Amino acid sequence: MQRIVGQVRKAVDDYRMIEDGDRVAVGISGGKDSLVLAAALAKLARYYPKRFEVVGLTLDMGFGADYSEVRRFCEEYGIEYHIKETRIKEIVFDERKESNPCSLCSKMRRGALNDFAKEHGCKRVALGHHNDDVLDTFMLSLLYEGRVHTFSPVTEMTRSGIWQIRPLIYVRECEVKSIVRDHDIPVVKSLCPADGATKRADMKEIIHDLDMRTGKGLRRRLFHAVTQLEDWKLE
């Protein structure tokens, strides 16, 4: 865990993600990434020069998931935790019956999470996107949109006044999985019917295959290309 805390601190320092006195909301879906992020930020908050608090926020999508173990996990790490029920599942799957639900679901979750964060005095929302997500999104944009793009380490949501931060950008997904296994972190299984059946899952396979065929090092080179994008350049 200490290695991941170090990588999170580097990302926070490099991109000035947190200011003194911040209440940082972590969008906890119950998945491995958001839980590891919450734990790492809670550990970092104990000694980071800039004082900040970690607040765990879960949007109950309506799939019937049990978050009792997540609540226990947050208590163990000293994380303030709140759950809010939503109608996202009902709207996306039952009413609109979206054939491609991920886009609408993502927009609704983002808006609901930003509002939830403001309700609890948080202007920073930490999302659990790790290094593999950076590269997957980069390839998705390149192959399906014809543009060189991925999400930024820090994004100002001007309409809501929220800053989205992504402290796991230097952390590989395999490292997250290792922490979950070694620390017995209580991951909540996703009950979404679209889970795993996405173009993003295809990108993971493509990058893995290319990495193996080119003698490895592809991920490092792709990430270097990402850091040259305007929103990623360090000042």
XYZ file of N, CA and C in Angstrom:
705
model
N 0.823 -1.216 0.000
C 0.000 0.000 0.000
C 0.858 1.268 0.000
N 2.005 1.201 0.698
C 2.826 2.400 0.801
C 3.329 2.867 -0.564
N 3.599 1.923 -1.466
C 4.042 2.288 -2.809
C 2.944 3.075 -3.531
N 1.696 2.619 -3.408
C 0.593 3.319 -4.061
C 0.373 4.690 -3.431
N 0.495 4.782 -2.111
C 0.375 6.093 -1.449
C 1.428 7.042 -1.997
N 2.648 6.529 -2.229
C 3.712 7.349 -2.798
C 3.389 7.813 -4.208
N 2.805 6.913 -5.016
C 2.433 7.285 -6.385
C 1.290 8.299 -6.382
N 0.358 8.136 -5.447
C -0.733 9.094 -5.317
C -0.191 10.459 -4.911
N 0.747 10.466 -3.965
C 1.327 11.746 -3.549
C 2.044 12.423 -4.720
N 2.749 11.661 -5.523
C 3.456 12.243 -6.668
C 2.459 12.899 -7.622
N 1.341 12.211 -7.896
C 0.325 12.785 -8.790
C -0.273 14.049 -8.184
N -0.571 14.005 -6.890
C -1.135 15.168 -6.203
C -0.169 16.339 -6.249
N 1.115 16.059 -6.030
C 2.129 17.113 -6.077
C 2.337 17.643 -7.498
N 2.490 16.717 -8.454
C 2.797 17.109 -9.834
C 1.724 18.028 -10.418
N 0.469 17.709 -10.123
C -0.628 18.452 -10.743
C -1.417 19.312 -9.751
N -0.842 19.524 -8.554
C -1.439 20.392 -7.542
C -2.936 20.105 -7.375
N -3.231 18.856 -7.054
C -4.616 18.402 -6.992
C -5.354 18.831 -5.731
N -4.617 19.057 -4.637
C -5.254 19.320 -3.352
C -4.680 20.580 -2.730
N -5.565 21.405 -2.159
C -5.147 22.619 -1.476
C -5.394 22.480 0.024
N -4.709 23.296 0.790
C -4.834 23.251 2.248
C -6.278 23.519 2.679
N -6.807 22.643 3.545
C -8.160 22.808 4.062
C -9.243 22.168 3.221
N -8.881 21.497 2.132
C -9.873 20.867 1.257
C -10.595 19.708 1.941
N -11.866 19.558 1.592
C -12.597 18.325 1.847
C -12.689 17.618 0.498
N -12.016 16.486 0.385
C -11.912 15.777 -0.893
C -12.902 14.624 -0.912
N -13.863 14.691 -1.806
C -14.836 13.616 -1.948
C -14.269 12.535 -2.861
N -14.371 11.294 -2.429
C -13.990 10.159 -3.279
C -15.277 9.469 -3.715
N -15.483 9.392 -5.024
C -16.654 8.690 -5.532
C -16.441 7.193 -5.383
N -17.025 6.601 -4.344
C -16.812 5.180 -4.063
C -17.941 4.358 -4.671
N -17.633 3.700 -5.770
C -18.623 2.846 -6.422
C -18.741 1.497 -5.719
N -17.717 1.167 -4.945
C -17.625 -0.156 -4.347
C -16.648 -1.035 -5.098
N -16.170 -0.539 -6.253
C -15.184 -1.271 -7.036
C -13.790 -1.131 -6.455
N -12.874 -1.909 -6.980
C -11.506 -1.961 -6.442
C -10.786 -0.625 -6.535
N -10.957 0.091 -7.629
C -10.196 1.324 -7.859
C -10.574 2.419 -6.860
N -11.877 2.629 -6.681
C -12.315 3.707 -5.790
C -12.001 3.385 -4.328
N -12.053 2.111 -3.951
C -11.746 1.739 -2.569
C -10.258 1.911 -2.270
N -9.412 1.490 -3.196
C -7.972 1.659 -3.008
C -7.615 3.143 -2.995
N -8.245 3.930 -3.856
C -8.000 5.372 -3.865
C -8.382 5.997 -2.529
N -9.540 5.629 -2.005
C -9.991 6.178 -0.729
C -9.009 5.840 0.388
N -8.543 4.593 0.417
C -7.587 4.169 1.444
C -6.271 4.923 1.310
N -5.783 5.067 0.075
C -4.508 5.750 -0.152
C -4.590 7.221 0.243
N -5.686 7.890 -0.102
C -5.840 9.303 0.268
C -5.978 9.461 1.783
N -6.678 8.525 2.419
C -6.814 8.593 3.876
C -5.460 8.466 4.555
N -4.606 7.587 4.030
C -3.259 7.433 4.591
C -2.415 8.674 4.315
N -2.535 9.214 3.097
C -1.768 10.405 2.738
C -2.174 11.592 3.613
N -3.450 11.698 3.922
C -3.952 12.835 4.705
C -3.343 12.897 6.097
N -2.821 11.787 6.578
C -2.270 11.754 7.934
C -0.969 12.537 8.059
N -0.243 12.689 6.940
C 1.051 13.360 7.046
C 1.318 14.387 5.936
N 0.391 14.558 5.013
C 0.623 15.486 3.905
C 0.730 16.916 4.438
N 1.649 17.718 3.908
C 1.837 19.094 4.409
C 0.575 19.957 4.338
N -0.236 19.738 3.310
C -1.496 20.471 3.201
C -2.592 19.637 3.869
N -3.265 20.222 4.845
C -4.301 19.496 5.572
C -5.534 19.293 4.680
N -6.034 18.072 4.648
C -7.280 17.822 3.925
C -8.017 16.645 4.549
N -9.324 16.606 4.324
C -10.171 15.525 4.813
C -10.663 14.703 3.633
N -10.903 13.419 3.881
C -11.414 12.522 2.850
C -12.858 12.154 3.188
N -13.739 12.345 2.224
C -15.156 12.023 2.392
C -15.552 11.008 1.329
N -16.026 9.846 1.743
C -16.454 8.823 0.797
C -17.920 9.002 0.435
N -18.214 9.050 -0.863
C -19.585 9.237 -1.339
C -19.959 8.108 -2.292
N -21.057 7.442 -2.006
C -21.545 6.359 -2.860
C -22.919 6.703 -3.401
N -23.069 6.611 -4.712
C -24.368 6.752 -5.349
C -24.957 5.350 -5.510
N -26.058 5.082 -4.826
C -26.748 3.798 -4.979
C -27.527 3.863 -6.282
N -27.079 3.095 -7.265
C -27.656 3.168 -8.607
C -29.039 2.539 -8.700
N -29.354 1.669 -7.734
C -30.650 1.002 -7.764
C -30.581 -0.450 -8.186
N -29.370 -1.024 -8.182
C -29.213 -2.435 -8.566
C -29.326 -3.382 -7.373
N -29.527 -2.831 -6.178
C -29.662 -3.673 -5.003
C -28.357 -4.088 -4.364
N -27.292 -3.337 -4.573
C -25.986 -3.668 -3.993
C -25.987 -3.413 -2.483
N -25.171 -4.184 -1.762
C -25.037 -4.051 -0.307
C -23.718 -3.332 -0.007
N -23.797 -2.156 0.610
C -22.606 -1.354 0.885
C -22.205 -1.381 2.368
N -22.722 -2.343 3.117
C -22.416 -2.394 4.549
C -20.928 -2.623 4.808
N -20.288 -3.458 3.989
C -18.855 -3.698 4.162
C -18.029 -2.490 3.751
N -18.523 -1.736 2.795
C -17.842 -0.499 2.396
C -17.882 0.499 3.542
N -19.023 0.585 4.209
C -19.140 1.484 5.360
C -18.158 1.077 6.458
N -18.063 -0.222 6.725
C -17.121 -0.712 7.732
C -15.689 -0.376 7.328
N -15.369 -0.551 6.042
C -14.042 -0.245 5.509
C -13.699 1.229 5.726
N -14.651 2.118 5.434
C -14.417 3.551 5.605
C -14.214 3.900 7.076
N -14.986 3.290 7.954
C -14.806 3.523 9.386
C -13.412 3.095 9.832
N -12.942 1.986 9.300
C -11.612 1.474 9.647
C -10.517 2.459 9.261
N -10.702 3.145 8.133
C -9.703 4.100 7.650
C -9.990 5.532 8.100
N -11.010 5.722 8.915
C -11.331 7.060 9.399
C -11.911 7.969 8.336
N -12.633 7.386 7.376
C -13.208 8.154 6.270
C -14.683 8.425 6.538
N -15.062 9.685 6.519
C -16.484 10.057 6.605
C -17.202 9.459 5.392
N -18.348 8.816 5.614
C -18.975 8.081 4.513
C -20.472 8.364 4.431
N -20.957 8.554 3.183
C -22.375 8.825 2.948
C -22.844 8.068 1.705
N -24.091 7.616 1.730
C -24.713 6.944 0.587
C -25.958 7.735 0.174
N -26.179 7.837 -1.133
C -27.364 8.522 -1.638
C -28.056 7.639 -2.674
N -29.348 7.405 -2.477
C -30.107 6.611 -3.443
C -30.413 7.446 -4.680
N -30.356 6.799 -5.859
C -30.655 7.484 -7.117
C -31.601 6.623 -7.955
N -32.101 7.211 -9.027
C -32.963 6.488 -9.972
C -32.224 6.207 -11.276
N -30.915 6.222 -11.239
C -30.134 6.102 -12.473
C -30.421 4.782 -13.192
N -30.398 3.683 -12.477
C -30.682 2.375 -13.102
C -32.081 2.367 -13.697
N -33.043 2.883 -12.950
C -34.432 2.896 -13.406
C -34.581 3.707 -14.691
N -33.932 4.877 -14.734
C -34.046 5.747 -15.902
C -33.324 5.157 -17.116
N -32.079 4.714 -16.914
C -31.250 4.259 -18.042
C -31.725 2.924 -18.600
N -32.015 1.974 -17.714
C -32.317 0.619 -18.179
C -33.815 0.310 -18.279
N -34.611 0.814 -17.336
C -36.016 0.443 -17.317
C -36.891 1.370 -18.152
N -36.653 2.681 -18.024
C -37.496 3.636 -18.743
C -37.006 3.869 -20.167
N -35.718 4.199 -20.311
C -35.201 4.539 -21.640
C -34.689 3.327 -22.401
N -34.397 2.257 -21.683
C -33.920 1.005 -22.303
C -32.798 1.275 -23.309
N -31.775 1.988 -22.835
C -30.663 2.394 -23.691
C -29.904 1.178 -24.241
N -29.684 1.174 -25.554
C -28.893 0.087 -26.155
C -27.408 0.281 -25.870
N -27.001 1.556 -25.692
C -25.629 1.882 -25.315
C -25.702 2.713 -24.034
N -25.897 2.046 -22.884
C -26.228 2.758 -21.640
C -25.077 3.520 -21.001
N -23.830 3.182 -21.340
C -22.685 3.721 -20.592
C -22.575 5.243 -20.673
N -22.829 5.810 -21.845
C -22.679 7.253 -22.027
C -23.669 8.029 -21.150
N -24.939 7.678 -21.230
C -25.947 8.368 -20.430
C -25.719 8.132 -18.943
N -25.413 6.893 -18.585
C -25.170 6.563 -17.182
C -24.019 7.382 -16.623
N -22.943 7.512 -17.403
C -21.775 8.268 -16.970
C -22.133 9.727 -16.719
N -22.898 10.320 -17.627
C -23.295 11.729 -17.476
C -24.155 11.921 -16.234
N -25.089 11.004 -16.022
C -25.973 11.127 -14.867
C -25.207 10.937 -13.564
N -24.295 9.973 -13.547
C -23.501 9.745 -12.335
C -22.605 10.937 -12.032
N -21.999 11.507 -13.079
C -21.104 12.647 -12.874
C -21.862 13.830 -12.274
N -23.024 14.143 -12.828
C -23.808 15.246 -12.309
C -24.290 14.999 -10.889
N -24.763 13.776 -10.627
C -25.257 13.437 -9.289
C -24.130 13.452 -8.263
N -22.942 12.971 -8.662
C -21.814 12.955 -7.739
C -21.345 14.369 -7.412
N -21.306 15.234 -8.411
C -20.905 16.617 -8.160
C -21.866 17.306 -7.192
N -23.165 17.092 -7.390
C -24.165 17.673 -6.488
C -24.016 17.113 -5.072
N -23.791 15.804 -4.987
C -23.625 15.123 -3.700
C -22.404 15.683 -2.966
N -21.330 15.915 -3.717
C -20.101 16.469 -3.128
C -20.354 17.858 -2.555
N -21.068 18.684 -3.301
C -21.354 20.046 -2.821
C -22.225 20.017 -1.568
N -23.127 19.045 -1.503
C -23.976 18.910 -0.311
C -23.137 18.694 0.950
N -21.966 18.089 0.781
C -21.120 17.778 1.930
C -19.871 18.659 1.993
N -19.947 19.818 1.357
C -18.893 20.811 1.486
C -17.591 20.463 0.782
N -17.674 19.667 -0.267
C -16.471 19.266 -1.011
C -16.439 19.952 -2.370
N -15.296 20.550 -2.699
C -15.156 21.148 -4.034
C -14.191 20.340 -4.900
N -13.584 19.307 -4.301
C -12.717 18.391 -5.052
C -13.346 17.003 -5.033
N -13.467 16.404 -6.209
C -13.989 15.041 -6.320
C -12.898 14.168 -6.919
N -12.432 13.186 -6.141
C -11.372 12.288 -6.598
C -11.993 11.056 -7.255
N -11.581 10.783 -8.467
C -12.092 9.646 -9.231
C -11.015 8.567 -9.336
N -11.447 7.309 -9.393
C -10.511 6.188 -9.336
C -9.943 5.747 -10.673
N -9.707 6.667 -11.596
C -9.121 6.290 -12.890
C -7.618 6.077 -12.739
N -7.155 4.877 -13.056
C -5.736 4.538 -12.909
C -5.008 4.645 -14.248
N -3.740 4.246 -14.260
C -2.897 4.397 -15.449
C -3.445 3.639 -16.653
N -3.982 2.443 -16.425
C -4.554 1.674 -17.538
C -5.753 2.402 -18.138
N -6.556 3.051 -17.293
C -7.703 3.816 -17.790
C -7.250 4.979 -18.670
N -6.136 5.608 -18.285
C -5.588 6.701 -19.096
C -5.309 6.204 -20.516
N -4.631 5.062 -20.601
C -4.241 4.529 -21.908
C -5.434 3.992 -22.684
N -6.370 3.339 -21.990
C -7.574 2.829 -22.661
C -8.358 3.975 -23.298
N -8.506 5.073 -22.559
C -9.249 6.220 -23.069
C -8.517 6.874 -24.231
N -7.196 6.931 -24.126
C -6.363 7.474 -25.203
C -6.598 6.695 -26.501
N -6.587 5.357 -26.404
C -6.775 4.507 -27.585
C -8.207 4.571 -28.107
N -9.177 4.657 -27.207
C -10.574 4.797 -27.628
C -10.767 6.061 -28.457
N -10.206 7.163 -27.978
C -10.333 8.432 -28.690
C -9.647 8.372 -30.053
N -8.487 7.734 -30.081
C -7.721 7.643 -31.324
C -8.443 6.785 -32.362
N -8.922 5.611 -31.948
C -9.481 4.648 -32.891
C -10.944 4.902 -33.249
N -11.716 5.461 -32.300
C -13.144 5.623 -32.542
C -13.570 7.062 -32.784
N -12.738 8.029 -32.379
C -13.099 9.434 -32.562
C -12.145 10.156 -33.507
N -11.015 9.532 -33.804
C -10.051 10.142 -34.705
C -9.359 11.350 -34.127
N -9.170 11.371 -32.810
C -8.474 12.484 -32.179
C -7.535 11.983 -31.093
N -6.505 12.784 -30.805
C -5.513 12.449 -29.786
C -5.962 13.096 -28.489
N -6.531 12.289 -27.597
C -7.164 12.849 -26.409
C -7.313 11.782 -25.322
N -7.267 12.208 -24.078
C -7.715 11.405 -22.945
C -8.108 12.386 -21.845
N -8.660 11.885 -20.749
C -9.055 12.797 -19.662
C -7.821 13.417 -19.030
N -8.016 14.527 -18.327
C -6.924 15.265 -17.703
C -6.758 14.864 -16.243
N -5.568 15.051 -15.671
C -5.368 14.771 -14.252
C -6.270 15.629 -13.364
N -6.488 16.883 -13.777
C -7.349 17.812 -13.041
C -8.289 18.478 -14.039
N -9.585 18.451 -13.733
C -10.577 19.047 -14.623
C -11.490 19.967 -13.833
N -11.597 21.208 -14.255
C -12.511 22.143 -13.601
C -13.882 22.029 -14.255
N -14.887 21.692 -13.455
C -16.263 21.624 -13.931
C -16.886 22.998 -13.663
N -16.779 23.871 -14.636
C -17.127 25.275 -14.415
C -18.589 25.465 -14.031
N -19.465 24.642 -14.558
C -20.888 24.815 -14.271
C -21.215 24.508 -12.809
N -20.547 23.495 -12.262
C -20.842 23.069 -10.893
C -19.877 23.647 -9.866
N -18.737 24.179 -10.315
C -17.738 24.684 -9.387
C -16.910 23.592 -8.734
N -16.974 22.388 -9.300
C -16.246 21.229 -8.781
C -14.961 21.019 -9.580
N -13.906 20.607 -8.863
C -12.667 20.194 -9.524
C -12.567 18.664 -9.437
N -12.504 17.994 -10.584
C -12.299 16.549 -10.597
C -10.803 16.264 -10.625
N -10.350 15.391 -9.736
C -8.938 15.020 -9.698
C -8.807 13.504 -9.827
N -7.680 13.067 -10.362
C -7.460 11.646 -10.602
C -6.093 11.239 -10.044
N -6.023 10.995 -8.741
C -4.726 10.722 -8.099
C -4.094 9.366 -8.424
N -4.811 8.477 -9.125
C -4.251 7.147 -9.433
C -3.600 7.071 -10.816
N -3.353 8.201 -11.454
C -2.878 8.172 -12.838
C -1.524 7.483 -13.012
N -0.725 7.383 -11.955
C 0.569 6.705 -12.062
C 0.494 5.237 -11.609
N -0.678 4.786 -11.186
C -0.832 3.445 -10.611
C -1.396 2.483 -11.652
N -0.731 1.346 -11.854
C -1.210 0.318 -12.775
C -2.363 -0.470 -12.154
N -3.235 -0.956 -13.012
C -4.382 -1.737 -12.532
C -3.941 -3.000 -11.806
N -2.862 -3.614 -12.275
C -2.364 -4.824 -11.611
C -1.929 -4.530 -10.179
N -1.438 -3.320 -9.920
C -1.053 -2.939 -8.560
C -2.286 -2.786 -7.677
N -3.352 -2.227 -8.245
C -4.601 -2.086 -7.504
C -5.135 -3.466 -7.123
N -5.128 -4.382 -8.081
C -5.619 -5.731 -7.814
C -4.797 -6.415 -6.729
N -3.501 -6.187 -6.744
C -2.623 -6.785 -5.736
C -2.951 -6.263 -4.345
N -3.203 -4.947 -4.237
C -3.545 -4.350 -2.944
C -4.873 -4.902 -2.426
N -5.843 -5.030 -3.313
C -7.153 -5.572 -2.920
C -6.998 -6.977 -2.367
N -6.176 -7.779 -3.029
C -5.963 -9.167 -2.592
C -5.191 -9.220 -1.268
N -4.126 -8.457 -1.181
C -3.257 -8.541 -0.001
C -3.874 -7.916 1.247
N -4.754 -6.921 1.061
C -5.329 -6.211 2.206
C -6.800 -6.570 2.440
N -7.291 -7.565 1.718
C -8.665 -8.052 1.908
C -9.668 -6.903 1.854
N -9.568 -6.087 0.818
C -10.464 -4.940 0.656
C -11.818 -5.431 0.127
N -12.930 -5.011 0.756
C -14.257 -5.562 0.446
C -14.891 -4.990 -0.817
N -14.479 -5.492 -1.971
C -15.012 -5.012 -3.245
C -16.464 -5.464 -3.408
N -17.311 -4.542 -3.854
C -18.714 -4.853 -4.126
C -18.840 -5.224 -5.598
N -19.292 -6.424 -5.875
C -19.414 -6.881 -7.263
C -20.413 -6.012 -8.020
N -20.021 -5.583 -9.210
C -20.914 -4.775 -10.035
C -22.086 -5.614 -10.521
N -23.288 -5.074 -10.373
C -24.499 -5.759 -10.820
C -25.031 -5.162 -12.120
N -24.267 -4.229 -12.697
C -24.693 -3.603 -13.954
C -24.632 -4.617 -15.093
N -25.699 -4.771 -15.876
C -25.696 -5.740 -16.979
C -24.709 -5.404 -18.091
N -24.246 -4.155 -18.155
C -23.302 -3.751 -19.201
C -21.856 -3.889 -18.751
N -21.626 -4.308 -17.507
C -20.267 -4.369 -16.963
C -19.402 -5.341 -17.756
N -18.261 -4.855 -18.243
C -17.310 -5.704 -18.956
C -17.554 -5.794 -20.449
N -18.785 -5.600 -20.886
C -19.105 -5.749 -22.309
C -19.019 -4.393 -23.004
N -17.828 -3.800 -23.032
C -17.668 -2.453 -23.564
C -16.475 -2.364 -24.503
N -16.418 -1.268 -25.253
C -15.268 -1.016 -26.116
C -14.003 -0.834 -25.277
N -14.166 -0.334 -24.051
C -13.012 -0.152 -23.164
C -12.345 -1.501 -22.867
N -13.150 -2.530 -22.672
C -12.599 -3.859 -22.437
C -11.815 -4.327 -23.666
N -12.308 -3.975 -24.861
C -11.589 -4.324 -26.096
C -10.234 -3.626 -26.141
N -10.194 -2.359 -25.707
C -8.933 -1.613 -25.720
C -7.890 -2.268 -24.820
N -8.332 -2.785 -23.690
C -7.399 -3.459 -22.776
C -6.727 -4.629 -23.488
N -7.504 -5.387 -24.229
C -6.950 -6.535 -24.955
C -6.008 -6.089 -26.064
N -6.395 -5.033 -26.785
C -5.552 -4.540 -27.883
C -4.201 -4.051 -27.350
N -4.226 -3.264 -26.284
C -2.977 -2.748 -25.714
C -2.117 -3.889 -25.190
N -2.747 -4.857 -24.545
C -1.993 -6.014 -24.026
C -1.325 -6.771 -25.169
N -2.076 -7.031 -26.240
C -1.526 -7.783 -27.377
C -0.384 -7.021 -28.037
N -0.555 -5.719 -28.236
C 0.495 -4.909 -28.850
C 1.735 -4.862 -27.965
N 1.507 -4.767 -26.670
C 2.623 -4.724 -25.719
C 3.445 -6.004 -25.808
N 2.772 -7.138 -25.910
C 3.463 -8.425 -25.998
C 4.201 -8.554 -27.327
N 3.593 -8.086 -28.409
C 4.183 -8.236 -29.745
C 5.395 -7.322 -29.955
N 5.404 -6.182 -29.263
C 6.494 -5.221 -29.481
C 7.608 -5.355 -28.448
N 7.590 -6.449 -27.699
C 8.663 -6.680 -26.741
C 8.545 -5.845 -25.489
N 7.339 -5.410 -25.195
C 7.022 -4.611 -24.011
C 7.598 -3.191 -24.115
N 7.167 -2.343 -23.178
C 7.559 -0.936 -23.220
C 6.532 -0.069 -23.911
N 5.518 -0.712 -24.529
C 4.500 0.052 -25.246
C 3.715 0.954 -24.285
N 3.346 0.424 -23.126
C 2.575 1.219 -22.171
C 3.348 2.463 -21.746
N 4.629 2.294 -21.489
C 5.457 3.420 -21.075
C 5.503 4.483 -22.172
N 5.643 4.043 -23.430
C 5.715 4.987 -24.537
C 4.368 5.687 -24.758
N 3.277 4.936 -24.638
C 1.953 5.542 -24.779
C 1.718 6.602 -23.700
N 2.120 6.267 -22.469
C 1.896 7.217 -21.381
C 2.765 8.460 -21.562
N 3.970 8.272 -22.072
C 4.820 9.437 -22.367
C 4.134 10.337 -23.387
N 3.491 9.735 -24.413
C 2.776 10.525 -25.419
C 1.640 11.308 -24.764
N 0.947 10.657 -23.828
C -0.150 11.329 -23.123
C 0.362 12.548 -22.360
N 1.492 12.411 -21.697
C 2.020 13.516 -20.881
C 2.445 14.712 -21.726
N 2.517 14.526 -23.043
C 2.851 15.640 -23.927
C 1.616 16.420 -24.369
N 0.421 15.898 -24.049
C -0.797 16.631 -24.374
C -0.863 17.911 -23.547
N -1.514 18.909 -24.069
C -1.516 20.232 -23.443
C -2.013 20.191 -22.009
N -3.078 19.430 -21.743
C -3.647 19.378 -20.391
C -2.796 18.589 -19.422
N -1.770 17.901 -19.915
C -0.939 17.049 -19.064
C 0.432 17.631 -18.827
N 0.829 18.646 -19.539
C 2.165 19.192 -19.400
C 2.362 19.824 -18.029
N 3.479 19.478 -17.404
C 3.793 20.047 -16.104
C 4.377 21.440 -16.274
N 3.966 22.347 -15.409
C 4.465 23.723 -15.529
C 5.828 23.842 -14.858
